[in-house]
Amino acid sequence: MELNELLECFNNGDTLGDDFSVIETMRYYSRQAQKITMEINNTYHEPEELASLFSELIGKPVGEGFGLFPPFYTDFGKNITIGRNVFINAGCKFQDQGGITIDEGALIGHGVVLATLDHDLDPAKRQQLHPAPIHIGRNVWIGANATVTKGVTIGDNAVVAAGAVVTKDVPSGAIVGGVLAKLIKYVQD
């Protein structure tokens, strides 16, 4: 299976896990991501070098003004899109098989987890994977140690409080927090 075919499966939201060729292709790209993240995480790099390595990791250019404080972790890497002036702080973990899009000006705090996959709840089908994308809008700020789960869209200018667990879409301009995250107020309130 080729990368574009695998990405099509992920981006269509196909249930995965029964076809061994899909699993083998996922594992191949996971190993590639491990190699690149080891390079990112274990040697000092100037900002331009980090942008270049991150572009290699995701297979496309990052937006102008990209910033990253390592370490950074991902188990796939090839389904991430980064807009202009995005900053990703230290210790973030992106499970990007389902697709992660981060629009311009977004700030991703320390230790943020973006998880685009779930396993099936039925124990007989537990090895199956269910992908869905995460979309982070323009000028979003996600606080330290927040977790965003599959299928969530965070609207432009929203704020996710530190430690929040976001399982539902966040409206533009909203401030959410808690486990599970709930609306606190709007930025303009």
PDB file of C-alpha atoms in Angstrom:
ATOM      1  CA  MET A   1       0.000   0.000   0.000  1.00  0.00           C
ATOM      2  CA  GLU A   2       1.282   3.460  -0.919  1.00  0.00           C
ATOM      3  CA  LEU A   3       1.203   6.493   1.407  1.00  0.00           C
ATOM      4  CA  ASN A   4      -1.463   8.286  -0.646  1.00  0.00           C
ATOM      5  CA  GLU A   5      -3.738   5.223  -0.399  1.00  0.00           C
ATOM      6  CA  LEU A   6      -3.217   5.037   3.357  1.00  0.00           C
ATOM      7  CA  LEU A   7      -3.921   8.761   3.764  1.00  0.00           C
ATOM      8  CA  GLU A   8      -7.096   8.314   1.705  1.00  0.00           C
ATOM      9  CA  CYS A   9      -8.249   5.591   4.124  1.00  0.00           C
ATOM     10  CA  PHE A  10      -7.511   7.814   7.123  1.00  0.00           C
ATOM     11  CA  ASN A  11      -9.073  10.925   5.600  1.00  0.00           C
ATOM     12  CA  ASN A  12     -12.210   9.012   4.578  1.00  0.00           C
ATOM     13  CA  GLY A  13     -12.623   7.874   8.196  1.00  0.00           C
ATOM     14  CA  ASP A  14     -12.375   4.215   7.179  1.00  0.00           C
ATOM     15  CA  THR A  15     -12.205   1.666   9.987  1.00  0.00           C
ATOM     16  CA  LEU A  16      -8.732   0.139   9.877  1.00  0.00           C
ATOM     17  CA  GLY A  17      -7.123  -2.918  11.399  1.00  0.00           C
ATOM     18  CA  ASP A  18      -8.343  -5.938   9.471  1.00  0.00           C
ATOM     19  CA  ASP A  19      -5.991  -5.493   6.496  1.00  0.00           C
ATOM     20  CA  PHE A  20      -2.408  -6.396   7.412  1.00  0.00           C
ATOM     21  CA  SER A  21      -1.001  -4.350   4.495  1.00  0.00           C
ATOM     22  CA  VAL A  22      -2.526  -1.230   6.070  1.00  0.00           C
ATOM     23  CA  ILE A  23      -0.947  -2.048   9.441  1.00  0.00           C
ATOM     24  CA  GLU A  24       2.444  -2.706   7.831  1.00  0.00           C
ATOM     25  CA  THR A  25       2.305   0.618   5.960  1.00  0.00           C
ATOM     26  CA  MET A  26       1.355   2.433   9.182  1.00  0.00           C
ATOM     27  CA  ARG A  27       4.272   0.797  10.984  1.00  0.00           C
ATOM     28  CA  TYR A  28       6.684   1.749   8.193  1.00  0.00           C
ATOM     29  CA  TYR A  29       5.729   5.436   8.468  1.00  0.00           C
ATOM     30  CA  SER A  30       5.789   5.213  12.263  1.00  0.00           C
ATOM     31  CA  ARG A  31       9.427   4.088  12.064  1.00  0.00           C
ATOM     32  CA  GLN A  32      10.190   6.972   9.686  1.00  0.00           C
ATOM     33  CA  ALA A  33       8.575   9.385  12.158  1.00  0.00           C
ATOM     34  CA  GLN A  34      10.640   7.908  14.992  1.00  0.00           C
ATOM     35  CA  LYS A  35      13.863   8.530  13.060  1.00  0.00           C
ATOM     36  CA  ILE A  36      13.007  12.166  12.351  1.00  0.00           C
ATOM     37  CA  THR A  37      11.675  12.913  15.846  1.00  0.00           C
ATOM     38  CA  MET A  38      14.840  11.382  17.335  1.00  0.00           C
ATOM     39  CA  GLU A  39      16.831  13.847  15.236  1.00  0.00           C
ATOM     40  CA  ILE A  40      14.573  16.724  16.337  1.00  0.00           C
ATOM     41  CA  ASN A  41      14.659  15.755  20.012  1.00  0.00           C
ATOM     42  CA  ASN A  42      18.244  14.690  20.648  1.00  0.00           C
ATOM     43  CA  THR A  43      20.374  17.429  19.124  1.00  0.00           C
ATOM     44  CA  TYR A  44      20.176  21.208  19.328  1.00  0.00           C
ATOM     45  CA  HIS A  45      18.889  22.805  16.107  1.00  0.00           C
ATOM     46  CA  GLU A  46      18.489  26.418  15.068  1.00  0.00           C
ATOM     47  CA  PRO A  47      14.879  27.417  14.320  1.00  0.00           C
ATOM     48  CA  GLU A  48      15.370  27.113  10.549  1.00  0.00           C
ATOM     49  CA  GLU A  49      16.726  23.570  10.966  1.00  0.00           C
ATOM     50  CA  LEU A  50      13.738  22.608  13.140  1.00  0.00           C
ATOM     51  CA  ALA A  51      11.350  23.951  10.504  1.00  0.00           C
ATOM     52  CA  SER A  52      13.169  21.923   7.846  1.00  0.00           C
ATOM     53  CA  LEU A  53      13.111  18.720   9.936  1.00  0.00           C
ATOM     54  CA  PHE A  54       9.427  19.213  10.782  1.00  0.00           C
ATOM     55  CA  SER A  55       8.677  19.724   7.076  1.00  0.00           C
ATOM     56  CA  GLU A  56      10.480  16.450   6.351  1.00  0.00           C
ATOM     57  CA  LEU A  57       8.446  14.761   9.091  1.00  0.00           C
ATOM     58  CA  ILE A  58       5.080  15.897   7.712  1.00  0.00           C
ATOM     59  CA  GLY A  59       6.060  15.611   4.048  1.00  0.00           C
ATOM     60  CA  LYS A  60       5.205  19.218   3.168  1.00  0.00           C
ATOM     61  CA  PRO A  61       6.413  22.694   4.097  1.00  0.00           C
ATOM     62  CA  VAL A  62       5.430  24.237   7.410  1.00  0.00           C
ATOM     63  CA  GLY A  63       4.059  27.751   7.329  1.00  0.00           C
ATOM     64  CA  GLU A  64       6.334  30.770   7.549  1.00  0.00           C
ATOM     65  CA  GLY A  65       7.177  31.739  11.135  1.00  0.00           C
ATOM     66  CA  PHE A  66       6.877  28.143  12.421  1.00  0.00           C
ATOM     67  CA  GLY A  67       8.237  27.615  15.927  1.00  0.00           C
ATOM     68  CA  LEU A  68       8.912  24.401  17.846  1.00  0.00           C
ATOM     69  CA  PHE A  69      10.472  23.733  21.249  1.00  0.00           C
ATOM     70  CA  PRO A  70      11.463  20.056  21.371  1.00  0.00           C
ATOM     71  CA  PRO A  71      10.891  17.406  22.390  1.00  0.00           C
ATOM     72  CA  PHE A  72       8.042  16.588  20.037  1.00  0.00           C
ATOM     73  CA  TYR A  73       6.423  13.195  19.457  1.00  0.00           C
ATOM     74  CA  THR A  74       4.237  11.714  16.752  1.00  0.00           C
ATOM     75  CA  ASP A  75       3.504   8.141  15.772  1.00  0.00           C
ATOM     76  CA  PHE A  76       2.847   8.844  12.079  1.00  0.00           C
ATOM     77  CA  GLY A  77       3.703  12.390  10.982  1.00  0.00           C
ATOM     78  CA  LYS A  78       2.383  12.406   7.435  1.00  0.00           C
ATOM     79  CA  ASN A  79      -1.130  13.740   8.147  1.00  0.00           C
ATOM     80  CA  ILE A  80      -0.242  17.071   9.779  1.00  0.00           C
ATOM     81  CA  THR A  81      -0.735  20.476   8.150  1.00  0.00           C
ATOM     82  CA  ILE A  82       0.751  23.598   9.763  1.00  0.00           C
ATOM     83  CA  GLY A  83      -0.197  27.192   8.908  1.00  0.00           C
ATOM     84  CA  ARG A  84       1.861  30.369   9.268  1.00  0.00           C
ATOM     85  CA  ASN A  85       3.153  31.568  12.647  1.00  0.00           C
ATOM     86  CA  VAL A  86       2.242  28.390  14.526  1.00  0.00           C
ATOM     87  CA  PHE A  87       4.144  27.678  17.738  1.00  0.00           C
ATOM     88  CA  ILE A  88       4.331  24.202  19.315  1.00  0.00           C
ATOM     89  CA  ASN A  89       5.808  24.106  22.820  1.00  0.00           C
ATOM     90  CA  ALA A  90       7.835  21.306  24.422  1.00  0.00           C
ATOM     91  CA  GLY A  91       6.546  17.804  25.067  1.00  0.00           C
ATOM     92  CA  CYS A  92       3.606  17.715  22.654  1.00  0.00           C
ATOM     93  CA  LYS A  93       2.284  14.402  21.342  1.00  0.00           C
ATOM     94  CA  PHE A  94       0.417  14.285  18.040  1.00  0.00           C
ATOM     95  CA  GLN A  95      -1.363  11.083  16.997  1.00  0.00           C
ATOM     96  CA  ASP A  96      -2.074  12.344  13.512  1.00  0.00           C
ATOM     97  CA  GLN A  97      -3.314   9.381  11.469  1.00  0.00           C
ATOM     98  CA  GLY A  98      -6.813  10.883  11.298  1.00  0.00           C
ATOM     99  CA  GLY A  99      -5.408  14.268  10.262  1.00  0.00           C
ATOM    100  CA  ILE A 100      -4.336  17.338  12.216  1.00  0.00           C
ATOM    101  CA  THR A 101      -4.683  20.812  10.728  1.00  0.00           C
ATOM    102  CA  ILE A 102      -3.354  23.777  12.710  1.00  0.00           C
ATOM    103  CA  ASP A 103      -4.239  27.134  11.194  1.00  0.00           C
ATOM    104  CA  GLU A 104      -2.158  30.294  11.299  1.00  0.00           C
ATOM    105  CA  GLY A 105      -1.260  31.947  14.570  1.00  0.00           C
ATOM    106  CA  ALA A 106      -2.170  28.967  16.772  1.00  0.00           C
ATOM    107  CA  LEU A 107      -0.230  28.413  20.014  1.00  0.00           C
ATOM    108  CA  ILE A 108       0.084  24.854  21.306  1.00  0.00           C
ATOM    109  CA  GLY A 109       1.163  24.682  24.977  1.00  0.00           C
ATOM    110  CA  HIS A 110       3.528  22.313  26.782  1.00  0.00           C
ATOM    111  CA  GLY A 111       2.529  18.658  26.758  1.00  0.00           C
ATOM    112  CA  VAL A 112      -0.573  19.006  24.597  1.00  0.00           C
ATOM    113  CA  VAL A 113      -1.963  15.732  23.191  1.00  0.00           C
ATOM    114  CA  LEU A 114      -3.835  15.719  19.882  1.00  0.00           C
ATOM    115  CA  ALA A 115      -5.305  12.223  19.377  1.00  0.00           C
ATOM    116  CA  THR A 116      -7.076  11.393  16.105  1.00  0.00           C
ATOM    117  CA  LEU A 117      -7.626   7.647  16.616  1.00  0.00           C
ATOM    118  CA  ASP A 118      -9.773   5.457  18.839  1.00  0.00           C
ATOM    119  CA  HIS A 119      -9.780   1.696  19.156  1.00  0.00           C
ATOM    120  CA  ASP A 120     -13.081  -0.141  18.880  1.00  0.00           C
ATOM    121  CA  LEU A 121     -14.981  -0.594  22.165  1.00  0.00           C
ATOM    122  CA  ASP A 122     -16.002  -4.149  21.275  1.00  0.00           C
ATOM    123  CA  PRO A 123     -13.241  -6.389  22.730  1.00  0.00           C
ATOM    124  CA  ALA A 124     -13.531  -8.727  19.725  1.00  0.00           C
ATOM    125  CA  LYS A 125     -12.733  -5.751  17.442  1.00  0.00           C
ATOM    126  CA  ARG A 126     -10.319  -3.907  19.757  1.00  0.00           C
ATOM    127  CA  GLN A 127      -7.512  -3.905  17.168  1.00  0.00           C
ATOM    128  CA  GLN A 128      -9.650  -1.854  14.788  1.00  0.00           C
ATOM    129  CA  LEU A 129      -8.883   1.856  14.524  1.00  0.00           C
ATOM    130  CA  HIS A 130     -11.386   4.643  13.950  1.00  0.00           C
ATOM    131  CA  PRO A 131      -9.750   7.863  12.658  1.00  0.00           C
ATOM    132  CA  ALA A 132     -11.238  11.352  12.554  1.00  0.00           C
ATOM    133  CA  PRO A 133      -9.508  14.716  12.041  1.00  0.00           C
ATOM    134  CA  ILE A 134      -8.699  17.492  14.481  1.00  0.00           C
ATOM    135  CA  HIS A 135      -8.867  21.048  13.149  1.00  0.00           C
ATOM    136  CA  ILE A 136      -7.425  23.895  15.180  1.00  0.00           C
ATOM    137  CA  GLY A 137      -8.511  27.300  13.904  1.00  0.00           C
ATOM    138  CA  ARG A 138      -6.661  30.587  13.523  1.00  0.00           C
ATOM    139  CA  ASN A 139      -5.146  32.193  16.629  1.00  0.00           C
ATOM    140  CA  VAL A 140      -6.251  29.368  18.926  1.00  0.00           C
ATOM    141  CA  TRP A 141      -4.389  28.999  22.212  1.00  0.00           C
ATOM    142  CA  ILE A 142      -4.290  25.502  23.713  1.00  0.00           C
ATOM    143  CA  GLY A 143      -2.952  25.528  27.289  1.00  0.00           C
ATOM    144  CA  ALA A 144      -0.432  23.135  28.776  1.00  0.00           C
ATOM    145  CA  ASN A 145      -1.325  19.451  29.126  1.00  0.00           C
ATOM    146  CA  ALA A 146      -4.677  19.754  27.359  1.00  0.00           C
ATOM    147  CA  THR A 147      -5.940  16.786  25.337  1.00  0.00           C
ATOM    148  CA  VAL A 148      -8.015  17.133  22.170  1.00  0.00           C
ATOM    149  CA  THR A 149      -9.704  13.978  20.884  1.00  0.00           C
ATOM    150  CA  LYS A 150     -10.600  12.792  17.390  1.00  0.00           C
ATOM    151  CA  GLY A 151     -13.155  14.637  15.305  1.00  0.00           C
ATOM    152  CA  VAL A 152     -12.894  17.924  17.228  1.00  0.00           C
ATOM    153  CA  THR A 153     -12.783  21.359  15.595  1.00  0.00           C
ATOM    154  CA  ILE A 154     -11.609  24.295  17.689  1.00  0.00           C
ATOM    155  CA  GLY A 155     -12.900  27.549  16.206  1.00  0.00           C
ATOM    156  CA  ASP A 156     -10.825  30.634  15.457  1.00  0.00           C
ATOM    157  CA  ASN A 157      -9.594  32.684  18.441  1.00  0.00           C
ATOM    158  CA  ALA A 158     -10.738  30.083  20.993  1.00  0.00           C
ATOM    159  CA  VAL A 159      -8.812  29.229  24.171  1.00  0.00           C
ATOM    160  CA  VAL A 160      -8.511  25.760  25.696  1.00  0.00           C
ATOM    161  CA  ALA A 161      -7.519  25.940  29.373  1.00  0.00           C
ATOM    162  CA  ALA A 162      -4.549  24.014  30.705  1.00  0.00           C
ATOM    163  CA  GLY A 163      -5.381  20.394  31.508  1.00  0.00           C
ATOM    164  CA  ALA A 164      -8.697  20.406  29.646  1.00  0.00           C
ATOM    165  CA  VAL A 165      -9.971  17.311  27.845  1.00  0.00           C
ATOM    166  CA  VAL A 166     -11.788  18.436  24.706  1.00  0.00           C
ATOM    167  CA  THR A 167     -14.165  15.870  23.196  1.00  0.00           C
ATOM    168  CA  LYS A 168     -16.599  18.217  21.407  1.00  0.00           C
ATOM    169  CA  ASP A 169     -16.241  21.113  18.984  1.00  0.00           C
ATOM    170  CA  VAL A 170     -15.322  24.488  20.487  1.00  0.00           C
ATOM    171  CA  PRO A 171     -17.020  27.576  18.992  1.00  0.00           C
ATOM    172  CA  SER A 172     -14.943  30.469  17.696  1.00  0.00           C
ATOM    173  CA  GLY A 173     -13.939  32.838  20.484  1.00  0.00           C
ATOM    174  CA  ALA A 174     -14.926  30.429  23.267  1.00  0.00           C
ATOM    175  CA  ILE A 175     -12.854  29.687  26.359  1.00  0.00           C
ATOM    176  CA  VAL A 176     -13.269  26.085  27.513  1.00  0.00           C
ATOM    177  CA  GLY A 177     -11.799  24.169  30.421  1.00  0.00           C
ATOM    178  CA  GLY A 178     -12.222  21.141  32.622  1.00  0.00           C
ATOM    179  CA  VAL A 179     -12.515  17.391  32.284  1.00  0.00           C
ATOM    180  CA  LEU A 180     -14.592  17.061  30.130  1.00  0.00           C
ATOM    181  CA  ALA A 181     -14.184  20.603  28.764  1.00  0.00           C
ATOM    182  CA  LYS A 182     -17.127  22.955  29.125  1.00  0.00           C
ATOM    183  CA  LEU A 183     -17.717  26.529  28.020  1.00  0.00           C
ATOM    184  CA  ILE A 184     -16.409  29.028  30.590  1.00  0.00           C
ATOM    185  CA  LYS A 185     -17.038  32.242  28.657  1.00  0.00           C
ATOM    186  CA  TYR A 186     -16.208  33.956  25.384  1.00  0.00           C
ATOM    187  CA  VAL A 187     -13.010  35.890  24.772  1.00  0.00           C
ATOM    188  CA  GLN A 188     -14.996  39.129  24.274  1.00  0.00           C
ATOM    189  CA  ASP A 189     -17.138  38.731  27.449  1.00  0.00           C
TER     190      ASP A 189
END
